[in-house]
Coordinates of C-alpha atoms in Angstrom, one line a residue:
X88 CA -2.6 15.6 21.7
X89 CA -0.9 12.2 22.1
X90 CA 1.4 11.7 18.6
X91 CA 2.9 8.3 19.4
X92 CA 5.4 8.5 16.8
X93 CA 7.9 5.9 17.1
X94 CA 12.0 7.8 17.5
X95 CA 13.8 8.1 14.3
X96 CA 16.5 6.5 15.6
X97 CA 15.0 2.9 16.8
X98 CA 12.6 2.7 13.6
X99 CA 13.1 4.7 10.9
X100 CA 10.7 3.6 8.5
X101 CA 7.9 3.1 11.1
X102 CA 8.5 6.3 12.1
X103 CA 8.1 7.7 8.3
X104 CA 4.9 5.4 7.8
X105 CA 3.5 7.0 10.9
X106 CA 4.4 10.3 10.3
X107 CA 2.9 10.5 6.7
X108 CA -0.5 8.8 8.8
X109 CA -0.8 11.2 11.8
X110 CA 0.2 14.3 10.4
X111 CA -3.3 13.4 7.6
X112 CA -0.9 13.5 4.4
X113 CA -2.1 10.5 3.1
X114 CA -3.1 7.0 3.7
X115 CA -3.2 3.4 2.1
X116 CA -6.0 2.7 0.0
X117 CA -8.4 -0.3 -0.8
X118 CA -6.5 -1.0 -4.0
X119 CA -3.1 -2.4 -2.7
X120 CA -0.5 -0.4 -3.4
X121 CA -1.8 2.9 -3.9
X122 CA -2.9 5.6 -1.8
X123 CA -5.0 8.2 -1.0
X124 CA -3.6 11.8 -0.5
X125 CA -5.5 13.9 1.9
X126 CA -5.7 17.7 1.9
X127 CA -2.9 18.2 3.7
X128 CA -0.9 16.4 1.9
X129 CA -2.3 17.3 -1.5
X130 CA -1.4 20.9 -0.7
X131 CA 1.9 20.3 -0.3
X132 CA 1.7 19.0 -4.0
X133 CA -0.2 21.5 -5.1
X134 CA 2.3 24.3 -4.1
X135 CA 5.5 22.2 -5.5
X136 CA 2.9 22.0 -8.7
X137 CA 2.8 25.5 -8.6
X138 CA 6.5 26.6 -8.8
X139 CA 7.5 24.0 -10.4
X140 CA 5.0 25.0 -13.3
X141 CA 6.2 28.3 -13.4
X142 CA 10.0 27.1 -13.4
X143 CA 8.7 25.4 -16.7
X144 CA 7.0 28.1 -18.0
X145 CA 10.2 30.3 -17.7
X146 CA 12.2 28.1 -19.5
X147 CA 9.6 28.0 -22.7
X148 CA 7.8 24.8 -22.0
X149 CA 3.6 24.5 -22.2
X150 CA 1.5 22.1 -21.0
X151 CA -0.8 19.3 -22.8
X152 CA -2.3 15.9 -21.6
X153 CA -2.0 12.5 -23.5
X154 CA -4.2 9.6 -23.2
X155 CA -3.7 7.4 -20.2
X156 CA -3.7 4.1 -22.1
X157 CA -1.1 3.0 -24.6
X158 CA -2.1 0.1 -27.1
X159 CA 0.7 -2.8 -26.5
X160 CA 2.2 -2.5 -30.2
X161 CA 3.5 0.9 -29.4
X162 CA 5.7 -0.6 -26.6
X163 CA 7.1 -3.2 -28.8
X164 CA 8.5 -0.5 -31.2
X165 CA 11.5 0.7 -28.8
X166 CA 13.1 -2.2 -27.8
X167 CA 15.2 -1.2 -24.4
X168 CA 12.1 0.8 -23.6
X169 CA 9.9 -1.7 -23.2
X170 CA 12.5 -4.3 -21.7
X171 CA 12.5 -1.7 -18.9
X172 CA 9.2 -1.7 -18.1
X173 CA 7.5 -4.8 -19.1
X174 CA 7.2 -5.9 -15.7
X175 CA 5.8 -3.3 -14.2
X176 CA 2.8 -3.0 -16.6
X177 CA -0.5 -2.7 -16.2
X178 CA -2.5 -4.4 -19.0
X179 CA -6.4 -4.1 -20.1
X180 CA -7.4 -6.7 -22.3
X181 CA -11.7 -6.0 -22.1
X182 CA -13.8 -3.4 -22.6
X183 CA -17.0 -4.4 -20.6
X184 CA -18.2 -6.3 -18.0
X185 CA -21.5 -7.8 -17.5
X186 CA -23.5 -9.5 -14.5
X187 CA -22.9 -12.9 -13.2
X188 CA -25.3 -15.4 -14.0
X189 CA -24.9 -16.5 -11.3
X190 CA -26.0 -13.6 -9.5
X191 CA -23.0 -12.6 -8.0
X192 CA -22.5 -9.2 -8.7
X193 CA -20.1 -8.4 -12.4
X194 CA -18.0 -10.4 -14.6
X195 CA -15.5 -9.7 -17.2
X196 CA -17.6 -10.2 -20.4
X197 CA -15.8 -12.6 -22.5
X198 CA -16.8 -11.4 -25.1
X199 CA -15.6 -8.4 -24.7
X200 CA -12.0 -9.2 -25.5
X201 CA -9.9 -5.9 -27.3
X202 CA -8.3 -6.6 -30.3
X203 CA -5.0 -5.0 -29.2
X204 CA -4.6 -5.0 -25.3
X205 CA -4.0 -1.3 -23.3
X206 CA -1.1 -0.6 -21.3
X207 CA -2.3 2.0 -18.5
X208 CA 0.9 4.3 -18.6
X209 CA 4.2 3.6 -17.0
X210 CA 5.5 6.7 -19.0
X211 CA 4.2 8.3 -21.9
X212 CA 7.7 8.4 -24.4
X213 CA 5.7 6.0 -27.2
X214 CA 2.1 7.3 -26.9
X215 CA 3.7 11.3 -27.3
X216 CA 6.2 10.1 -29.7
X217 CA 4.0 8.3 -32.0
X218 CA 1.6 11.8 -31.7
X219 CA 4.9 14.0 -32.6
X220 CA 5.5 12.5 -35.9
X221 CA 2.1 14.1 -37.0
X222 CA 3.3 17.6 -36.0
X223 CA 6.5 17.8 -37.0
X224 CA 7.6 18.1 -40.6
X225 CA 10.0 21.2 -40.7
X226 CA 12.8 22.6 -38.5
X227 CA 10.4 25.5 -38.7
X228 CA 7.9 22.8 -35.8
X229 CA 11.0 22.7 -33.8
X230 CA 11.9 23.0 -31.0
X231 CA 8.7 21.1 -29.8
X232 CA 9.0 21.9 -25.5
X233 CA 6.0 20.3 -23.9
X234 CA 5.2 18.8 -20.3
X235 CA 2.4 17.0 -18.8
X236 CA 0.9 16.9 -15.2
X237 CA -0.2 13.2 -14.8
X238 CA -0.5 9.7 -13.1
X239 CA 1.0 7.2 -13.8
X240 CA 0.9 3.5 -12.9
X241 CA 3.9 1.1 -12.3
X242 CA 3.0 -2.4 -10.6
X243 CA 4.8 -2.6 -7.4
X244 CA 5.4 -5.6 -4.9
X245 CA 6.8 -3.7 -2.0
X246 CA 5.3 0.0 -1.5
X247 CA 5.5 2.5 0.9
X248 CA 2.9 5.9 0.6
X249 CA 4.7 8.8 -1.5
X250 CA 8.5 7.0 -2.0
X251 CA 6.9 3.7 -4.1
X252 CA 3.3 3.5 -5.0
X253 CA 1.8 1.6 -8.0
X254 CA 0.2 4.6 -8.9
X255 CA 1.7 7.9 -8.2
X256 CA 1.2 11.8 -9.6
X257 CA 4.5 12.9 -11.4
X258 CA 5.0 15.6 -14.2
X259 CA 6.9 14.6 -17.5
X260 CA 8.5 16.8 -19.7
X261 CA 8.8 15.4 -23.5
X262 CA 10.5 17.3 -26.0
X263 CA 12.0 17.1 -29.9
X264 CA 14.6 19.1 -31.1
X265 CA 16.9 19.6 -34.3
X266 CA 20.1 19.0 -33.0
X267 CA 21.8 16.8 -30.5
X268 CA 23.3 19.5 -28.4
X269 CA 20.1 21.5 -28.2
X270 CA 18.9 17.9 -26.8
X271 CA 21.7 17.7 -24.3
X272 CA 21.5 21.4 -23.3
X273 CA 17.8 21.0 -22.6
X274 CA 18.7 17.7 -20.5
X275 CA 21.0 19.4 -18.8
X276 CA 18.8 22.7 -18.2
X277 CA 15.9 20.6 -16.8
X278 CA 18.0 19.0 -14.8
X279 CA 19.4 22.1 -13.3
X280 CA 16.1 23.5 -12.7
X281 CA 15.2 20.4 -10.7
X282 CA 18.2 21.1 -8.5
X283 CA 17.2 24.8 -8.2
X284 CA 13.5 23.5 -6.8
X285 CA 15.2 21.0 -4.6
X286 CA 17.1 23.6 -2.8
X287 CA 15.6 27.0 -3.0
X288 CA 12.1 25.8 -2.4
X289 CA 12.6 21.9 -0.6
X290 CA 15.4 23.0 1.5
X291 CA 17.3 19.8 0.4
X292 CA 20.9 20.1 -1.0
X293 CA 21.3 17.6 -3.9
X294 CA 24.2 16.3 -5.9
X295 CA 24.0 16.8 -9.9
X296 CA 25.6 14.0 -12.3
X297 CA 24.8 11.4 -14.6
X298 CA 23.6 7.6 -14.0
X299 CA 25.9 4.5 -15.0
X300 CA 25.0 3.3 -18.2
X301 CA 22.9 0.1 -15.5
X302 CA 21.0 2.8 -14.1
X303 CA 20.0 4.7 -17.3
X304 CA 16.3 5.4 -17.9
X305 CA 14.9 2.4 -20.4
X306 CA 15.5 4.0 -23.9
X307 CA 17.8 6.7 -22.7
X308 CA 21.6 7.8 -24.0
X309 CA 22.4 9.8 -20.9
X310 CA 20.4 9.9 -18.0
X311 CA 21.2 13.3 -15.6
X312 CA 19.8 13.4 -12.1
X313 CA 19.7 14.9 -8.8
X314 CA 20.2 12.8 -5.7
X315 CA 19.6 13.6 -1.8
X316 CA 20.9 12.3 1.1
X317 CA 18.1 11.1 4.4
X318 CA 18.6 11.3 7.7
X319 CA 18.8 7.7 8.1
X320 CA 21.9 7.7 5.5
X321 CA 20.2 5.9 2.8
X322 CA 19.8 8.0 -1.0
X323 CA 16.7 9.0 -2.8
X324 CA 16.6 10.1 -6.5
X325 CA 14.8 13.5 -6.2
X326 CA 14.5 13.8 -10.6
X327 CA 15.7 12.4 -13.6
X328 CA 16.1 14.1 -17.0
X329 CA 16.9 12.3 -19.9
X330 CA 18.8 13.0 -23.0
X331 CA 17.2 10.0 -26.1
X332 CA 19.2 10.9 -28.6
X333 CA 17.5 9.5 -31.4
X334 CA 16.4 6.4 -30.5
X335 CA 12.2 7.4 -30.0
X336 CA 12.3 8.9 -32.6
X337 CA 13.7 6.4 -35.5
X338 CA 11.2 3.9 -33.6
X339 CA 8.1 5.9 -34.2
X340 CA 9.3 7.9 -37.1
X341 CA 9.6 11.2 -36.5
X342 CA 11.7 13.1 -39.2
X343 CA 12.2 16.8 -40.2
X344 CA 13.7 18.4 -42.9
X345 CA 16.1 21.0 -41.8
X346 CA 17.5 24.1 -43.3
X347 CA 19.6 22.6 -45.8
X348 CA 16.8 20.8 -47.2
X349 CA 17.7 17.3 -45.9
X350 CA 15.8 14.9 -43.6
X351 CA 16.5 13.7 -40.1
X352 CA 15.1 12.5 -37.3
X353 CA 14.8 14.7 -34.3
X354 CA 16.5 14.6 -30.9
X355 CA 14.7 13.8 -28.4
X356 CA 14.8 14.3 -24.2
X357 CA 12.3 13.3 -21.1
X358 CA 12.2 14.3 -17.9
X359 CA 10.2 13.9 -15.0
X360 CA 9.6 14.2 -10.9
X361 CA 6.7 12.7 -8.9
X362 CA 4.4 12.8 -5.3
X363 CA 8.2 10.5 -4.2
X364 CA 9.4 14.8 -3.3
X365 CA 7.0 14.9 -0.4
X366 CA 8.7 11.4 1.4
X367 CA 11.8 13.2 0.3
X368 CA 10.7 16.4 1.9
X369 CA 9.6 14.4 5.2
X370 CA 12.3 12.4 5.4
X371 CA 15.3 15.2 4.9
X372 CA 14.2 17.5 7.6
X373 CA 11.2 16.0 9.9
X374 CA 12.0 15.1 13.8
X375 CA 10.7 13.0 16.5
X376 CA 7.8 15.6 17.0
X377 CA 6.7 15.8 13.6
X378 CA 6.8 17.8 10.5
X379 CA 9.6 20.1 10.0
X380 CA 8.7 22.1 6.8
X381 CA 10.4 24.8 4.7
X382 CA 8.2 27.9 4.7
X383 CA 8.1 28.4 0.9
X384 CA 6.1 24.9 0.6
X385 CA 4.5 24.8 3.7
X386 CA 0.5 24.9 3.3
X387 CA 0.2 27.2 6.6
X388 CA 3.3 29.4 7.4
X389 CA 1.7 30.8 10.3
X390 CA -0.6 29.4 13.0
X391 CA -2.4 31.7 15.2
X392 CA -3.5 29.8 18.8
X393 CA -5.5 32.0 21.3
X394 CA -5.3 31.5 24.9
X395 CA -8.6 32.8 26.9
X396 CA -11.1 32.0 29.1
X397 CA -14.4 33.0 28.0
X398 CA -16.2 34.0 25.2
X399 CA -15.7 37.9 25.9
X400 CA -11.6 37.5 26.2
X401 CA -11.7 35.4 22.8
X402 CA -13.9 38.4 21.1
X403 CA -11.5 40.8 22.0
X404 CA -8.2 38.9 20.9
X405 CA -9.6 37.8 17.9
X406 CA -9.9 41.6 16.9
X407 CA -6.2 41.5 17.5
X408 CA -5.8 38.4 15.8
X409 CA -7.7 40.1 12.6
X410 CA -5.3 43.3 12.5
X411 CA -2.4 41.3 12.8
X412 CA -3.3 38.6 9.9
X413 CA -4.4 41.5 7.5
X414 CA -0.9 42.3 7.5
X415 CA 0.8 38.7 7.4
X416 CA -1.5 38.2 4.6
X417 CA -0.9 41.7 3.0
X418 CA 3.2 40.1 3.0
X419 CA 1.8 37.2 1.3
X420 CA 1.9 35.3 4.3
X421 CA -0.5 32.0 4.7
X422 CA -2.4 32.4 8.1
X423 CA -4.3 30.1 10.1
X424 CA -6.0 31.3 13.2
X425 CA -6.9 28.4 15.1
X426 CA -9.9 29.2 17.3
X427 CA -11.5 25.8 17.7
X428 CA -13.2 26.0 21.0
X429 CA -13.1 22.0 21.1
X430 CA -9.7 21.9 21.6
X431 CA -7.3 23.5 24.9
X432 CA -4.2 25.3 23.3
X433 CA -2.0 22.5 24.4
X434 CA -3.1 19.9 22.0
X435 CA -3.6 22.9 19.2
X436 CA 0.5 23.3 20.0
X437 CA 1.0 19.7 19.5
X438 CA -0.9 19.1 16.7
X439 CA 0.6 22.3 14.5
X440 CA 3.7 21.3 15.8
X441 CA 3.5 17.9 14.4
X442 CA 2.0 19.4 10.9
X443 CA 5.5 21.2 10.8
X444 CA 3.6 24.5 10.5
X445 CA 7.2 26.6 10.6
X446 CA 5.6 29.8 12.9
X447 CA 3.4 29.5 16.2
X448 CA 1.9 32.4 17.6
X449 CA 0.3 32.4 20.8
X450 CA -1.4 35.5 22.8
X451 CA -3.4 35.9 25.5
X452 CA -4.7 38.5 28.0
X453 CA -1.8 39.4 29.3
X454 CA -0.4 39.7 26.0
X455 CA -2.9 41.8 25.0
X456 CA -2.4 44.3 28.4
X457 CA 1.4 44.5 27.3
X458 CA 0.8 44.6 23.4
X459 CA 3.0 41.2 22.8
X460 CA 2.6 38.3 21.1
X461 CA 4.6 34.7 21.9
X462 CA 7.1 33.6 18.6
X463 CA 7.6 30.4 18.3
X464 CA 9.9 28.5 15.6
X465 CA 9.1 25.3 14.7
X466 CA 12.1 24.2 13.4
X467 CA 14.5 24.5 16.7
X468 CA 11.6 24.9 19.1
X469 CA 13.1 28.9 20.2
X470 CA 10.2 30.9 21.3
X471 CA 10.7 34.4 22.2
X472 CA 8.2 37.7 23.3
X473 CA 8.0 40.6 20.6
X474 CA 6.5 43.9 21.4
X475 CA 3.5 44.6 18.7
X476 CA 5.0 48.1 18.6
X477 CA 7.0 46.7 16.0
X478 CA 5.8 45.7 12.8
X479 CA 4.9 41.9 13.1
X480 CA 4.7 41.3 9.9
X481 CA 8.3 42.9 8.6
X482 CA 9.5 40.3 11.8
X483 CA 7.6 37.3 10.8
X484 CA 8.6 37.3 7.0
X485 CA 12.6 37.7 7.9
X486 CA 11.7 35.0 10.8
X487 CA 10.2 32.4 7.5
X488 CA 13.3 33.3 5.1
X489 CA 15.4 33.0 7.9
X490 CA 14.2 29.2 8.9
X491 CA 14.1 28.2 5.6
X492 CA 18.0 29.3 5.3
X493 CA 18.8 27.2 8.3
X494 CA 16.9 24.1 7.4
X495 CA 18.6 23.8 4.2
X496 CA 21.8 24.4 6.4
X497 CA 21.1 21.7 8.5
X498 CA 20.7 19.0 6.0
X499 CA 24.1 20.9 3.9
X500 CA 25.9 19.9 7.0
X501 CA 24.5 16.4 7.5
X502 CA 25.2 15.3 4.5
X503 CA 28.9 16.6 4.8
X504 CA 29.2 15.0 7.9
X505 CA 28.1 11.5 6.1
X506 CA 29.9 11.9 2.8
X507 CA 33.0 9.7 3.2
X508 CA 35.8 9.0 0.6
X509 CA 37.3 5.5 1.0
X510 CA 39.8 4.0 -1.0
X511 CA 39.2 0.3 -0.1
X512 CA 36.9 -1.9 -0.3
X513 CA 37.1 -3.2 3.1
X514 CA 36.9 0.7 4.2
X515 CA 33.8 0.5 1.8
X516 CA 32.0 -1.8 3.5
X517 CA 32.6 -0.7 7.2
X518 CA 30.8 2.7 5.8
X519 CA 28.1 1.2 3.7
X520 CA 27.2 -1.1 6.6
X521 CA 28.2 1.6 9.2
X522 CA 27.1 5.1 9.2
X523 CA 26.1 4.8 5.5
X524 CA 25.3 7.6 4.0
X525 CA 27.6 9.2 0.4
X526 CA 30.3 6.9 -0.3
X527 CA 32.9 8.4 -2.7
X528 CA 35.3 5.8 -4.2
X529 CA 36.9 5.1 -7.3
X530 CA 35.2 2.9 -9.9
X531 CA 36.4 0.8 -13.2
X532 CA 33.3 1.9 -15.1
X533 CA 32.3 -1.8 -15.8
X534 CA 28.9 -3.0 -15.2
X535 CA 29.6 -5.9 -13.8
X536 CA 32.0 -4.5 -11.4
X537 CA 28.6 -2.5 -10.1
X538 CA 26.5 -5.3 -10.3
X539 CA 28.7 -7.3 -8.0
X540 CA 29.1 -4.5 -5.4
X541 CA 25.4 -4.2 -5.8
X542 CA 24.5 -8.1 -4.9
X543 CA 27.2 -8.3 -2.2
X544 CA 26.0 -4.3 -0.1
X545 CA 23.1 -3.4 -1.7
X546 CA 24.9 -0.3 -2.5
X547 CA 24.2 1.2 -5.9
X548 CA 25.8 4.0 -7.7
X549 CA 23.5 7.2 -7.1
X550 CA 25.4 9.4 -10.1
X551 CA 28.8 10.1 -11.1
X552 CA 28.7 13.6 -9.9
X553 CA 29.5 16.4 -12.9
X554 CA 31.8 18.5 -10.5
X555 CA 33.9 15.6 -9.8
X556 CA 37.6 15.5 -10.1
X557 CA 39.0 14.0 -13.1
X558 CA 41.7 12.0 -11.3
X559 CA 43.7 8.9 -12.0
X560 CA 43.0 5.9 -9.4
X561 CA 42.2 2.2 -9.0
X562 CA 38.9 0.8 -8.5
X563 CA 37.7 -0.3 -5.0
X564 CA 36.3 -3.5 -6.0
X565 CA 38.7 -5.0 -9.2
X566 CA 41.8 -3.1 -8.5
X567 CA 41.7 -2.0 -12.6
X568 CA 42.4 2.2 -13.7
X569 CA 39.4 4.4 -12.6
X570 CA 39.2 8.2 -14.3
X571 CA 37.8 9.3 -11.3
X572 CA 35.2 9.1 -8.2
X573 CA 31.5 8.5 -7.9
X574 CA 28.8 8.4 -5.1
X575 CA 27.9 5.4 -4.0
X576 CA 25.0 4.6 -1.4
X577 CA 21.9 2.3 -0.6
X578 CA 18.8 3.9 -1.8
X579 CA 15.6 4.0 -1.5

């Protein structure tokens, strides 16, 4: 099988676009700007879906859906909130077309015009919100803990498939509580739980802190997120939690009366990933060759490839093959036993190896004459013989934990290696426009500070990380006081 995927390190993003095409994740569609996710890569979802959802469900949250369009008067009512996304909207102002007189297919009917115009959802904070203030009269409604699995639609010029799409599939979490630390813990436990996915089930070390007030979420007090590092240095924002305050709900009117017998208005958070974790997933550990995925999220852990000539010697290692899955599958274990007869094992090897399908097994008459079976890893390309005396599947289950240990390793280390402290802004730039990725440096904490560091690198500040060192410096940039470090970086 011929891949013809460009090298990382001459074309990065080529080499991404390709990737996400060849290895049948997804592709562009006919409306510009979004895309269509094919099995392969909708499996992926489906099995971050999955623990991700039960994460949820651990911590007390249910699911519910809300409408996908959002009349425009409802936008208007939270000022900074609608700021942020005005431009990104998509708007439906009919309700019907009709034929062309002319005879040239459908029209918009004119007079068809809605009275108040539909925003297709950017986010759903006014549409819940406005709903909330009908179910909440008492502390005794509180907490309210609820997420949704949806799509969303945010207009985008420049889009590439999973990282920036106009429409993409995301989760988000809304909930209403009756004080404002409950709000901030649950921020702050969301956020955690995001981190937990990231690295016990992606692989993908993140850093946890809190966005500059000029990267805050529209509406938001505090926004908390988790950023990653790529291999081609630049940052990605894995997930975002948000703590409101009260700010949704004084604009839609959502009050309580509490304990004591007095009213307020609740506290409110958001939070929220997307589809954008599989381009972080592809981009933190894949190689020139392919795919290189953790086993807990891969949609095959094992591929089974027969070698043979003849229908006779296939019949009797497929028997093999059947004993030996029954007990990869009794682990748990996902199996594939690839015996296309259209195909010669070489490009079967290929094509797994490019779908980043963590364990290849291959076996073959002689393999079957001295009861062994071919290991291969897919992550450093090791292959090795192992003696079916043992028990295959005992050595196959340590073999996925133990890969997806070492991928998460791997990227641990590469970030390390390109997390760089500078305390100049000279020393800033030779980094930014260098090596790139984490830049640590002290900060004054004024936006325009950032915004001028922004325009002149294009770096922006990813977080100010929550185990940083409170420590006295001076800023990079304006030479004024800085309490302390925070990660800078150009993102994506």
């Amino acid at each position: 099988m011929s891949k013809g995927l460009p090298k990382r390190s001459e074309d990065y993003s080529l080499w991404y676009n390709e990737l996400v095409k060849k290895a049948d994740l997804a592709e562009n569609s006919p409306v510009r700007g979004c895309m269509v996710i094919k099995p392969y890569g909708f499996s992926i979802w489906e099995k971050m879906q999955a623990e991700i959802d039960r994460m949820f469900k651990e911590t007390g949250h249910v699911n519910a859906y809300f409408p996908l369009f959002i009349p425009k008067s409802y936008l208007s009512k939270e000022a900074d909130h609608v700021e942020g996304f005005a431009k990104e909207c998509a708007v439906v102002t009919h309700y019907r077309l009709m034929n062309d007189p002319d005879g040239k297919g459908v029209v918009v009917d004119p007079d068809a015009k809605l009275e108040e115009e539909l925003i297709v959802r950017p986010t759903s904070e006014t549409v819940i919100w406005n709903t909330y203030k009908n179910w909440v009269q008492s502390y005794r409604d509180l907490p309210l803990l609820i997420n949704q699995w949806a799509n969303v639609v945010r207009w985008e010029m420049r889009t590439r498939l999973f990282l920036r799409t106009a429409e993409f599939l995301w989760q988000e979490g809304h909930t209403a509580h009756a004080t404002k630390q409950e709000a901030i813990d649950e921020s702050v436990q969301m956020m955690n739980v995001y981190a937990e996915f990231a690295e016990n089930y992606m692989a993908m070390p993140v850093v946890k802190g809190i966005k500059s007030e000029s990267e805050r979420f529209a509406g938001a007090v505090e926004t908390y997120c988790i950023e990653a590092l790529m291999q081609d240095g630049k940052a990605l924002q894995a997930g975002t939690s948000h703590f409101l305050g009260q700010n949704f709900a004084k604009a839609f009117d959502v009050k309580f009366t509490n304990k004591e017998g007095v009213q307020d208005f609740v506290w409110g958070t958001s939070w929220g990933v997307s589809t954008r974790l599989i381009g972080a997933l592809i981009m933190a550990h894949s190689d020139d060759q392919g795919l290189v995925l953790p086993p807990k999220l891969a949609p095959i852990q094992v591929v089974i490839v027969p070698i043979y000539k003849g229908e006779e010697q296939l019949q009797t290692i497929s028997d093999k093959v059947a004993e030996l899955t029954k007990g990869l599958k009794a682990k748990g274990i996902s199996v594939k036993f690839d015996n296309r007869d259209t195909y010669k094992p070489g490009f079967k090897f290929a094509e797994w190896e490019l779908k980043g399908v963590p364990v290849r097994l291959a076996i073959g008459p002689k393999d079957l004459e001295n009861n062994t079976v071919e290991i291969a890893r897919r992550d450093t390309g090791v292959k090795e013989l192992f003696s079916l005396e043992g028990n295959l599947a005992d050595k196959v289950e340590a073999l996925l934990d133990e890969i997806q240990n070492s991928i998460y390793q791997k990227a641990f280390d590469f970030r390390a290696e390109n997390t760089t402290e500078v305390d100049t802004y000279d020393d800033f730039k030779k980094v930014i426009d260098g090596q790139g990725g984490f830049v640590s440096a002290h900060w004054d904490g004024t936006a325009e500070t950032e915004d001028k560091i922004k325009t002149e690198t294009k770096a922006t500040i990813r977080c100010i990380p929550l185990d940083r060192k409170e420590e006295a410096g001076v800023c990079i940039y304006s030479g004024k006081p800085s309490a302390g470090r925070v990660l800078f970086a150009k993102a994506y």
